[in-house]
Coordinates of C-alpha atoms in Angstrom, one line a residue:
Chain A
M22 CA -48.7 -8.9 35.8
I23 CA -47.2 -10.8 32.9
V24 CA -45.6 -14.1 33.7
F25 CA -43.5 -16.2 31.4
K26 CA -43.1 -19.7 32.7
G27 CA -40.5 -21.8 30.9
V28 CA -41.5 -20.5 27.5
S29 CA -39.9 -21.9 24.4
K30 CA -40.9 -21.4 20.8
S31 CA -39.4 -23.2 17.9
F32 CA -39.9 -22.8 14.1
K33 CA -39.2 -25.9 12.1
G34 CA -36.7 -27.2 14.5
F35 CA -35.1 -23.7 15.2
L36 CA -35.4 -22.7 18.8
A37 CA -36.1 -19.0 18.7
V38 CA -37.0 -18.7 22.4
K39 CA -35.4 -21.0 25.0
D40 CA -37.0 -21.7 28.3
V41 CA -37.7 -18.1 29.2
T42 CA -39.0 -17.5 32.8
C43 CA -39.6 -14.0 34.1
E44 CA -42.3 -11.7 35.5
I45 CA -43.2 -8.2 34.4
N46 CA -45.0 -6.1 37.1
D47 CA -48.1 -4.0 36.5
K48 CA -47.4 -0.4 35.5
E49 CA -43.7 -0.9 35.0
V50 CA -41.7 -0.2 31.8
F51 CA -39.8 -3.4 31.1
G52 CA -37.0 -3.1 28.7
L53 CA -36.3 -6.1 26.6
L54 CA -32.7 -5.8 25.4
G55 CA -31.0 -7.9 22.8
P56 CA -29.5 -7.8 19.4
N57 CA -31.5 -8.5 16.2
G58 CA -32.4 -12.2 16.2
A59 CA -32.2 -12.5 20.0
G60 CA -35.8 -13.7 20.2
K61 CA -37.4 -10.5 21.5
T62 CA -40.1 -10.2 18.8
T63 CA -40.9 -14.0 19.1
L64 CA -41.3 -13.7 22.8
I65 CA -43.6 -10.7 22.3
M66 CA -45.6 -12.5 19.7
T67 CA -46.0 -15.5 21.9
M68 CA -47.3 -13.2 24.7
A69 CA -49.7 -11.6 22.2
T70 CA -51.1 -15.1 21.2
V71 CA -49.9 -14.7 17.6
Y72 CA -47.6 -17.6 18.2
R73 CA -48.4 -20.5 20.4
P74 CA -45.5 -21.5 22.7
T75 CA -43.9 -24.8 21.9
K76 CA -43.4 -25.3 25.6
G77 CA -44.3 -23.4 28.8
E78 CA -47.0 -20.8 29.3
V79 CA -47.6 -17.1 29.3
I80 CA -50.0 -15.6 31.8
V81 CA -51.2 -12.0 31.2
D82 CA -53.2 -10.4 34.0
G83 CA -54.2 -13.9 35.2
H84 CA -55.2 -15.2 31.8
N85 CA -53.4 -18.0 30.0
A86 CA -52.3 -16.7 26.5
S87 CA -52.7 -20.2 25.0
I88 CA -56.2 -20.8 26.4
E89 CA -57.9 -17.4 26.8
Q90 CA -56.6 -15.8 23.6
D91 CA -59.4 -13.3 23.3
K92 CA -59.1 -12.0 26.8
V93 CA -55.3 -11.6 26.5
K94 CA -55.5 -9.9 23.2
S95 CA -58.1 -7.4 24.5
L96 CA -55.4 -6.3 27.0
I97 CA -52.5 -5.9 24.6
G98 CA -51.5 -3.4 21.9
I99 CA -48.4 -3.9 19.8
S100 CA -46.4 -1.3 17.9
F101 CA -44.4 -3.5 15.6
Q102 CA -40.8 -3.1 14.6
D103 CA -41.7 -2.7 11.0
P104 CA -44.9 -0.7 10.4
K105 CA -47.8 -3.1 9.8
Y106 CA -50.8 -1.6 8.3
D107 CA -52.5 -1.2 4.9
R108 CA -50.3 1.2 3.1
I109 CA -52.9 2.1 0.7
L110 CA -54.8 3.8 3.5
S111 CA -54.1 7.2 5.1
A112 CA -52.8 7.7 8.6
R113 CA -56.2 8.8 9.8
E114 CA -57.9 5.8 8.3
I115 CA -55.4 3.5 9.8
L116 CA -55.8 5.0 13.3
E117 CA -59.6 5.2 12.9
W118 CA -59.7 1.5 12.0
H119 CA -57.3 0.4 14.7
G120 CA -59.2 2.4 17.3
K121 CA -62.5 1.0 16.2
V122 CA -61.3 -2.7 16.1
T123 CA -59.6 -2.4 19.5
G124 CA -62.8 -1.0 21.1
V125 CA -61.9 2.7 21.6
E126 CA -65.3 4.4 22.0
K127 CA -66.4 6.6 19.1
S128 CA -66.9 9.6 21.4
V129 CA -63.2 9.7 22.3
R130 CA -61.7 8.1 19.2
G131 CA -61.7 11.2 16.9
K132 CA -60.4 13.5 19.5
R133 CA -57.6 11.1 20.5
I134 CA -56.6 10.6 16.9
D135 CA -56.4 14.4 16.4
E136 CA -54.3 14.8 19.5
V137 CA -51.8 12.0 18.6
L138 CA -51.5 13.2 15.0
A139 CA -50.8 16.7 16.3
K140 CA -48.2 15.5 18.8
F141 CA -46.3 13.7 16.1
G142 CA -46.7 16.6 13.6
L143 CA -48.6 14.4 11.2
T144 CA -51.8 16.4 10.9
A145 CA -51.0 17.9 7.5
E146 CA -50.0 14.4 6.1
S147 CA -52.8 12.5 7.8
R148 CA -54.9 12.1 4.7
K149 CA -52.1 11.0 2.4
R150 CA -51.7 7.3 1.5
T151 CA -49.0 6.0 3.9
W152 CA -47.0 4.3 1.2
T153 CA -46.0 7.8 0.0
L154 CA -44.6 8.8 3.4
S155 CA -41.0 8.5 4.7
G156 CA -39.8 5.6 6.8
G157 CA -39.8 7.8 10.0
T158 CA -43.3 9.0 9.4
K159 CA -44.5 5.4 8.8
K160 CA -42.9 4.4 12.1
K161 CA -44.6 7.3 13.9
I162 CA -48.0 6.1 12.6
E163 CA -47.1 2.6 13.9
N164 CA -46.5 4.0 17.3
A165 CA -49.5 6.3 17.1
K166 CA -51.8 3.2 16.9
I167 CA -50.9 2.3 20.5
F168 CA -51.3 5.9 21.8
V169 CA -54.8 5.9 20.3
Q170 CA -55.6 2.5 21.7
R171 CA -54.0 3.0 25.2
P172 CA -54.1 -0.7 26.1
K173 CA -53.5 -2.1 29.5
V174 CA -50.3 -3.8 28.2
A175 CA -48.5 -1.7 25.6
V176 CA -45.7 -3.3 23.6
F177 CA -43.2 -1.3 21.6
D178 CA -40.8 -3.1 19.4
E179 CA -37.9 -0.7 18.6
P180 CA -40.2 2.3 18.9
T181 CA -37.6 4.9 17.9
A182 CA -36.0 3.2 15.0
Y183 CA -35.8 5.5 12.0
L184 CA -36.8 8.5 14.1
D185 CA -35.0 11.8 14.5
V186 CA -34.0 13.1 17.9
P187 CA -37.1 15.3 18.6
S188 CA -39.4 12.5 17.6
R189 CA -37.5 10.0 19.8
L190 CA -38.0 12.4 22.8
M191 CA -41.7 12.7 21.9
V192 CA -42.1 8.9 21.8
W193 CA -40.4 8.5 25.1
E194 CA -42.5 11.3 26.7
M195 CA -45.7 9.6 25.4
I196 CA -44.6 6.2 26.7
D197 CA -44.0 7.8 30.1
E198 CA -47.5 9.2 29.9
L199 CA -49.0 5.8 29.0
R200 CA -47.3 4.2 32.0
D201 CA -48.5 7.1 34.3
E202 CA -52.0 6.3 33.1
G203 CA -51.6 2.7 34.3
S204 CA -50.4 0.8 31.4
T205 CA -47.7 -1.8 31.6
V206 CA -45.1 -1.2 28.9
L207 CA -42.9 -3.8 27.3
L208 CA -40.2 -2.1 25.4
A209 CA -38.0 -4.2 23.1
T210 CA -35.0 -2.3 21.9
N211 CA -31.4 -2.6 21.0
M212 CA -30.6 1.0 22.0
M213 CA -28.9 1.1 25.3
D214 CA -29.7 4.8 26.0
E215 CA -33.4 4.1 25.4
A216 CA -33.4 1.1 27.7
D217 CA -31.5 2.9 30.4
R218 CA -33.6 6.0 30.3
M219 CA -37.0 4.4 29.9
S220 CA -37.0 1.1 31.8
D221 CA -37.8 0.4 35.4
R222 CA -36.3 -3.0 34.8
V223 CA -34.6 -4.7 31.9
G224 CA -34.3 -8.2 30.6
I225 CA -31.3 -9.1 28.6
M226 CA -32.0 -11.6 25.8
N227 CA -29.4 -13.4 23.7
R228 CA -29.8 -16.3 21.3
G229 CA -33.3 -16.9 22.6
E230 CA -32.4 -17.0 26.3
M231 CA -33.2 -14.4 29.0
V232 CA -29.8 -14.2 30.4
Q233 CA -30.4 -11.5 33.1
V234 CA -33.2 -9.4 34.6
G235 CA -32.9 -6.4 36.9
E236 CA -33.1 -2.7 37.4
P237 CA -30.6 -0.9 35.1
A238 CA -28.8 0.6 38.2
T239 CA -28.6 -2.8 39.9
L240 CA -27.3 -4.5 36.8
R241 CA -24.6 -1.8 36.4
G242 CA -23.9 -2.2 40.1
S243 CA -23.3 -5.9 39.6
L244 CA -20.2 -4.9 37.6
R245 CA -19.1 -2.7 40.5
G246 CA -15.3 -2.8 40.9
R247 CA -15.2 -3.2 37.2
D248 CA -13.8 0.1 35.9
I249 CA -13.2 0.1 32.2
I250 CA -10.1 1.4 30.6
E251 CA -10.2 1.9 26.9
M252 CA -6.9 2.4 25.1
K253 CA -7.0 3.2 21.5
L254 CA -3.9 2.0 19.8
E255 CA -2.4 2.8 16.5
V256 CA -2.3 -0.9 15.6
P257 CA -3.8 -3.7 17.7
I258 CA -1.4 -6.2 19.1
P259 CA -3.1 -9.6 19.6
E260 CA -1.0 -10.7 22.6
L261 CA -1.8 -7.6 24.7
P262 CA -5.1 -8.9 26.2
G263 CA -3.3 -11.9 27.6
E264 CA -0.4 -9.8 28.8
V265 CA -2.5 -7.3 30.7
S266 CA -4.7 -10.1 32.1
K267 CA -1.6 -11.3 34.1
T268 CA -2.3 -8.5 36.5
E269 CA -4.5 -9.7 39.3
E270 CA -7.0 -6.8 39.3
V271 CA -7.8 -7.2 35.6
K272 CA -11.0 -9.3 35.2
E273 CA -11.2 -9.2 31.4
A274 CA -9.4 -7.7 28.4
R275 CA -10.2 -7.7 24.8
F276 CA -9.7 -5.8 21.5
E277 CA -12.7 -4.1 20.0
G278 CA -11.3 -2.9 16.7
D279 CA -8.2 -1.1 17.5
T280 CA -9.3 -0.3 21.1
L281 CA -8.0 -2.4 24.0
K282 CA -10.9 -2.7 26.5
I283 CA -9.8 -3.7 30.0
M284 CA -12.3 -4.4 32.8
L285 CA -10.7 -4.2 36.2
S286 CA -10.9 -3.0 39.8
N287 CA -8.8 0.0 40.8
G288 CA -8.5 1.3 37.3
R289 CA -7.2 4.7 38.3
G290 CA -4.3 3.3 40.4
L291 CA -3.3 0.8 37.7
L292 CA -3.6 3.0 34.7
P293 CA 0.1 4.1 34.6
Y294 CA 1.2 0.5 35.1
L295 CA -1.0 -0.8 32.3
I296 CA 0.2 1.9 29.9
N297 CA 3.7 0.8 30.6
V298 CA 2.8 -2.8 29.9
V299 CA 1.2 -1.8 26.5
T300 CA 4.0 0.4 25.4
A301 CA 6.6 -2.2 26.5
K302 CA 5.0 -4.6 24.0
G303 CA 5.3 -2.0 21.3
G304 CA 1.8 -0.6 21.5
K305 CA 1.5 3.0 20.5
V306 CA -1.3 4.5 22.6
Q307 CA -3.3 7.3 20.9
S308 CA -5.9 7.9 23.6
V309 CA -7.0 6.5 27.0
S310 CA -10.2 6.8 28.9
L311 CA -11.4 5.4 32.2
K312 CA -15.1 5.0 32.8
E313 CA -17.8 3.4 35.0
P314 CA -19.8 0.4 33.6
T315 CA -22.8 1.2 31.4
L316 CA -25.7 -1.0 30.4
E317 CA -23.8 -1.8 27.2
D318 CA -21.0 -3.2 29.4
V319 CA -23.6 -5.2 31.4
F320 CA -24.9 -6.6 28.1
L321 CA -21.3 -7.4 27.0
H322 CA -20.6 -9.0 30.3
Y323 CA -23.6 -11.4 30.2
T324 CA -23.6 -12.2 26.5
G325 CA -20.0 -11.8 25.4
M326 CA -21.1 -9.7 22.5
K327 CA -21.8 -6.0 21.7
L328 CA -25.4 -5.0 21.1
S329 CA -24.9 -2.6 18.2
Chain B
M13 CA -58.5 1.6 28.6
S14 CA -60.7 0.1 25.8
E15 CA -63.7 -2.2 25.9
R16 CA -63.8 -5.6 24.2
P17 CA -65.8 -5.3 21.0
S18 CA -68.7 -7.7 20.2
T19 CA -68.6 -10.5 17.7
L20 CA -70.8 -9.0 15.1
F21 CA -69.0 -5.7 15.4
V22 CA -65.6 -7.4 14.8
I23 CA -66.9 -9.2 11.7
W24 CA -68.2 -5.9 10.4
V25 CA -64.9 -4.1 11.1
L26 CA -63.0 -6.8 9.3
V27 CA -65.3 -6.6 6.3
E28 CA -65.0 -2.8 6.4
R29 CA -61.3 -3.0 6.1
D30 CA -61.7 -5.1 2.9
L31 CA -64.1 -2.5 1.6
R32 CA -61.8 0.4 2.4
T33 CA -58.9 -1.2 0.6
L34 CA -61.1 -2.0 -2.4
V35 CA -62.3 1.6 -2.6
K36 CA -58.7 2.8 -2.4
S37 CA -57.8 0.7 -5.4
P38 CA -59.7 2.7 -8.1
F39 CA -57.6 1.2 -10.9
I40 CA -58.9 -2.3 -10.2
L41 CA -62.5 -1.0 -9.9
I42 CA -62.2 1.1 -13.1
N43 CA -60.5 -1.8 -15.0
R44 CA -63.1 -4.3 -14.1
T45 CA -66.0 -2.0 -14.7
I46 CA -64.7 -1.1 -18.1
F47 CA -64.2 -4.8 -18.9
F48 CA -67.7 -5.5 -17.8
L49 CA -69.2 -2.7 -19.9
I50 CA -67.3 -3.6 -23.0
Q51 CA -68.2 -7.3 -22.6
L52 CA -71.8 -6.3 -22.2
F53 CA -72.3 -3.6 -24.8
V54 CA -69.8 -4.8 -27.4
F55 CA -69.2 -8.5 -27.1
A56 CA -72.7 -9.5 -25.9
V57 CA -74.5 -7.2 -28.4
L58 CA -72.4 -8.5 -31.3
V59 CA -72.8 -12.2 -30.4
S60 CA -76.4 -11.6 -29.8
K61 CA -76.8 -10.4 -33.4
L62 CA -75.0 -13.5 -34.6
A63 CA -77.1 -15.8 -32.5
S64 CA -80.4 -14.1 -33.3
S65 CA -80.9 -16.4 -36.3
L66 CA -81.2 -19.2 -33.8
G67 CA -84.0 -17.4 -32.0
F68 CA -81.8 -17.1 -29.0
N69 CA -81.4 -13.8 -27.1
Y70 CA -77.7 -14.0 -26.1
F71 CA -77.6 -10.5 -24.7
D72 CA -80.1 -11.3 -21.9
F73 CA -78.4 -14.7 -21.3
Y74 CA -74.9 -13.2 -21.1
S75 CA -75.8 -10.1 -19.1
V76 CA -76.6 -12.2 -16.0
G77 CA -73.5 -14.4 -16.6
A78 CA -71.3 -11.3 -16.8
V79 CA -72.4 -10.2 -13.3
V80 CA -71.9 -13.8 -11.9
S81 CA -68.5 -14.1 -13.5
T82 CA -67.4 -10.7 -12.3
I83 CA -68.3 -11.5 -8.6
T84 CA -66.5 -14.8 -9.0
S85 CA -63.4 -13.1 -10.2
I86 CA -63.5 -10.6 -7.3
A87 CA -64.2 -13.2 -4.7
F88 CA -61.0 -15.0 -5.8
I89 CA -58.9 -12.0 -4.8
I90 CA -59.1 -12.9 -1.1
G91 CA -56.4 -15.6 -1.5
E92 CA -54.0 -13.1 -3.0
D93 CA -54.8 -10.8 -0.1
L94 CA -53.8 -13.5 2.4
F95 CA -50.4 -13.9 0.6
E96 CA -49.9 -10.2 0.5
E97 CA -50.8 -9.8 4.2
E98 CA -48.3 -12.5 5.1
E99 CA -45.6 -11.0 2.9
L100 CA -46.1 -7.5 4.4
G101 CA -46.4 -8.9 8.0
L102 CA -49.9 -7.7 8.2
L103 CA -51.1 -11.1 9.3
D104 CA -49.1 -10.7 12.6
Y105 CA -50.9 -7.4 13.2
L106 CA -54.3 -8.8 12.4
L107 CA -53.8 -11.8 14.6
S108 CA -52.7 -9.6 17.5
L109 CA -56.0 -7.7 17.5
P110 CA -58.6 -8.4 20.1
F111 CA -60.7 -11.1 18.5
G112 CA -60.4 -14.9 18.2
H113 CA -58.6 -16.6 15.3
S114 CA -61.9 -18.3 14.3
L115 CA -63.6 -14.9 14.1
F116 CA -60.7 -13.6 12.0
V117 CA -61.2 -16.5 9.6
V118 CA -65.0 -15.9 9.2
G119 CA -64.4 -12.2 8.8
R120 CA -61.9 -12.7 6.0
A121 CA -64.1 -15.1 4.1
L122 CA -67.2 -12.9 4.4
G123 CA -65.1 -9.8 3.6
G124 CA -64.2 -11.3 0.3
A125 CA -67.8 -12.0 -0.5
V126 CA -69.2 -8.7 0.8
R127 CA -66.8 -6.5 -1.2
G128 CA -67.7 -8.5 -4.3
L129 CA -71.3 -8.0 -3.6
I130 CA -71.0 -4.3 -3.1
Y131 CA -68.9 -4.0 -6.2
V132 CA -71.4 -5.8 -8.5
T133 CA -74.6 -4.5 -7.0
P134 CA -74.8 -1.5 -9.5
M135 CA -74.0 -4.0 -12.3
M136 CA -76.8 -6.3 -11.2
I137 CA -79.2 -3.3 -11.1
L138 CA -78.1 -2.2 -14.6
V139 CA -78.5 -5.8 -15.9
A140 CA -82.0 -6.0 -14.3
Y141 CA -82.9 -2.7 -16.0
L142 CA -81.6 -3.9 -19.4
D143 CA -83.4 -7.2 -19.0
G144 CA -86.6 -5.3 -18.2
Y145 CA -86.9 -6.6 -14.7
F146 CA -87.9 -4.1 -12.0
S147 CA -88.9 -6.1 -8.9
P148 CA -86.8 -4.9 -5.9
A149 CA -87.5 -8.2 -4.1
G150 CA -86.3 -10.2 -7.1
I151 CA -83.2 -8.1 -7.4
A152 CA -82.5 -8.5 -3.7
G153 CA -83.0 -12.3 -4.1
S154 CA -80.5 -12.4 -7.0
L155 CA -78.0 -10.4 -4.9
I156 CA -78.4 -13.0 -2.1
V157 CA -77.7 -15.8 -4.6
I158 CA -74.5 -14.2 -5.9
F159 CA -73.4 -13.4 -2.3
V160 CA -73.8 -17.1 -1.4
L161 CA -71.7 -18.0 -4.5
A162 CA -69.1 -15.4 -3.6
T163 CA -68.8 -16.8 -0.1
G164 CA -68.1 -20.2 -1.5
I165 CA -65.6 -18.9 -4.0
S166 CA -63.8 -16.9 -1.2
G167 CA -63.6 -20.2 0.7
L168 CA -62.2 -22.0 -2.4
S169 CA -59.6 -19.2 -2.8
I170 CA -58.6 -19.4 0.8
T171 CA -58.4 -23.2 0.6
L172 CA -56.0 -22.9 -2.4
A173 CA -54.0 -20.2 -0.7
M174 CA -53.5 -22.4 2.3
L175 CA -52.6 -25.5 0.2
I176 CA -50.2 -23.7 -2.1
R177 CA -47.5 -22.1 -0.1
N178 CA -45.7 -20.3 -2.9
A179 CA -47.2 -16.9 -4.0
N180 CA -46.1 -17.3 -7.7
R181 CA -47.5 -20.8 -7.9
F182 CA -50.7 -19.5 -6.3
D183 CA -51.1 -16.8 -8.9
I184 CA -50.9 -19.4 -11.7
I185 CA -53.3 -21.8 -10.0
I186 CA -55.8 -19.1 -9.0
A187 CA -55.8 -17.9 -12.6
L188 CA -56.5 -21.4 -13.8
A189 CA -59.1 -22.0 -11.1
E190 CA -60.9 -18.7 -12.1
L191 CA -60.8 -19.7 -15.7
A192 CA -62.1 -23.1 -15.0
T193 CA -65.0 -22.0 -12.7
V194 CA -66.2 -19.4 -15.1
R195 CA -65.5 -21.0 -18.5
V196 CA -66.6 -24.5 -17.5
S197 CA -70.0 -23.3 -16.5
A198 CA -73.2 -21.9 -18.1
A199 CA -72.2 -18.3 -17.0
I200 CA -71.3 -17.0 -20.5
Y201 CA -72.6 -19.7 -22.9
P202 CA -75.4 -22.3 -22.7
L203 CA -74.6 -25.8 -21.7
A204 CA -76.0 -27.2 -24.9
F205 CA -73.2 -25.4 -26.9
M206 CA -70.4 -26.7 -24.7
P207 CA -68.1 -29.6 -25.7
K208 CA -69.8 -32.8 -24.6
V209 CA -66.9 -33.7 -22.3
L210 CA -67.3 -30.5 -20.3
Q211 CA -71.1 -30.6 -20.0
P212 CA -71.3 -32.9 -17.0
V213 CA -68.7 -30.8 -15.1
A214 CA -70.4 -27.6 -16.0
T215 CA -73.8 -29.0 -14.9
Y216 CA -72.5 -29.4 -11.4
S217 CA -70.7 -26.0 -11.3
P218 CA -71.9 -23.6 -8.6
V219 CA -71.4 -20.8 -11.1
T220 CA -73.9 -22.5 -13.5
S221 CA -76.3 -22.9 -10.6
A222 CA -76.0 -19.2 -9.5
S223 CA -76.4 -18.1 -13.1
D224 CA -79.4 -20.3 -13.7
I225 CA -81.1 -19.1 -10.5
V226 CA -80.6 -15.4 -11.3
R227 CA -81.8 -16.0 -15.0
A228 CA -84.9 -17.7 -13.7
I229 CA -85.6 -14.6 -11.6
F230 CA -84.9 -12.0 -14.2
L231 CA -85.8 -13.7 -17.5
S232 CA -88.9 -15.4 -18.8
G233 CA -88.3 -18.9 -20.3
Y234 CA -85.6 -19.9 -17.8
Q235 CA -86.2 -22.2 -14.9
S236 CA -84.3 -23.3 -11.8
G237 CA -85.2 -25.3 -8.8
V238 CA -84.1 -27.1 -5.7
Y239 CA -81.3 -28.9 -7.7
E240 CA -79.4 -25.6 -8.4
T241 CA -79.9 -24.4 -4.9
V242 CA -78.6 -27.6 -3.4
I243 CA -75.4 -27.5 -5.5
L244 CA -74.8 -23.9 -4.5
V245 CA -75.4 -24.5 -0.8
L246 CA -73.2 -27.6 -0.9
F247 CA -70.4 -25.7 -2.6
V248 CA -70.5 -23.0 0.0
A249 CA -70.7 -25.5 2.9
V250 CA -67.7 -27.5 1.6
F251 CA -65.4 -24.6 0.6
F252 CA -66.3 -22.1 3.3
G253 CA -65.8 -24.9 5.8
L254 CA -62.6 -26.1 4.2
G255 CA -61.1 -22.6 3.7
S256 CA -61.9 -21.7 7.3
A257 CA -60.5 -25.0 8.6
F258 CA -57.3 -24.7 6.6
L259 CA -56.8 -21.0 7.5
F260 CA -57.6 -21.7 11.2
R261 CA -55.2 -24.7 11.2
K262 CA -52.4 -22.6 9.7
I263 CA -52.9 -19.8 12.1
E264 CA -53.1 -22.1 15.1
G265 CA -50.2 -24.3 14.0
G266 CA -47.7 -21.4 13.7
R267 CA -49.1 -20.1 10.4
F268 CA -46.9 -19.7 7.3
E269 CA -43.7 -20.3 9.3

């Protein structure tokens, strides 16, 4: 289990992580959701003992990350958001060195490297210097380090950034395998579909704070009774959110670009009425949709901002 | 799941990484090798002819100094590596690996020295051959001497890298430091021919000490004693300690934030 107890981390007066308290269970995939700059990476680096918390403590598998650094680090493997390795070296050399330094036995190391390279379709390029490879390939190598290491706590920071669809699916499948083998997975992402598909639970971070933690379905359920009507207008009319909010069932209304987004209960019943309100105010409706809350809506609800 | 590696193993793996990256930079290797050979077979031969009227064999004198100055130059690279690792975010990766920060510091300092040693070993053997010295034990002893020097220079480079936070400023300072340590020493010219004002500084230079000790091993007519050894050991103790302490403090205190 990983426990964050009132963890804060500041850099020269800037508070990057603010009083985060949460627990991550063994063998679960915990999605850490938040926009760039939300504090996800700082929280991860604090857990990995790279940063020392300014306040609070992180306990990993019973070990305090500030005191028993070596023990904590021997449990963790991090796939960084931006690939971090010697780009003068080849993929095979990078994986060989990473496996060696993280204690993967020689007898299994070579075979595991071959398997991971093959899964990512990197066998042919495995001896090229990595600085000559594409961004997506570099990212695959960054992820591959963890699949070779197979740590007890695997951290993936934006694991599918720069990847094409087949590669994303492959990474997801391999993360699932890792969890099935007994690893706890911490998945930092700003992709809702990834968090929704992969996570047993998600933590929503915004401006350094952990604003909500729960299972994706539960979080979506917390917005039950909150249907969402999206009306795309020819031209946005600023007073419309205020106007539709006069209706008792409307919980929230706002413009996102030229789309009026209305969160409400009984959306189906009120749809004709709301269209009338909009058109009466001169709004020209181009399209209308009615949908259930998504994780993106949950994020919007708790942070007041869109993730992407 | 993986096992936690031993201390010695971790130090070796950290050193191995430095070696791998050095081997993968053939341009640097070729460049410095060509420079060494030209200095030895053109510059030293030429000056040796000029100095022969003084009854002084400059070629023999310089050949040892060339190896010592080359390893000094290579050992200084470690500071640049630290800046580059920070810039590329590699330091985050290295610090997240399963070994303590203090072990990381020791590994980096030793890595700088070991790669220098491996690089100059063929040069040292060539110089021993040219100087007519064939004792394996003596050659091994001379390699130990320059390894000790390189460890201290690595410490000095790390210390400067930790004190100077700007990469451009560091490049200038490190170039000056390298120039000073090699030129204000008896590596490439005898103390007696140096300007009087520099002689006291050069006398206490660890580069002078290392050069004198190796010359005493390889060449007849040269002597060294406890004095040179003490200077060398003190230099290593101070800068290996300072470099390690500064790097450790920076890592522990939130690093280059």
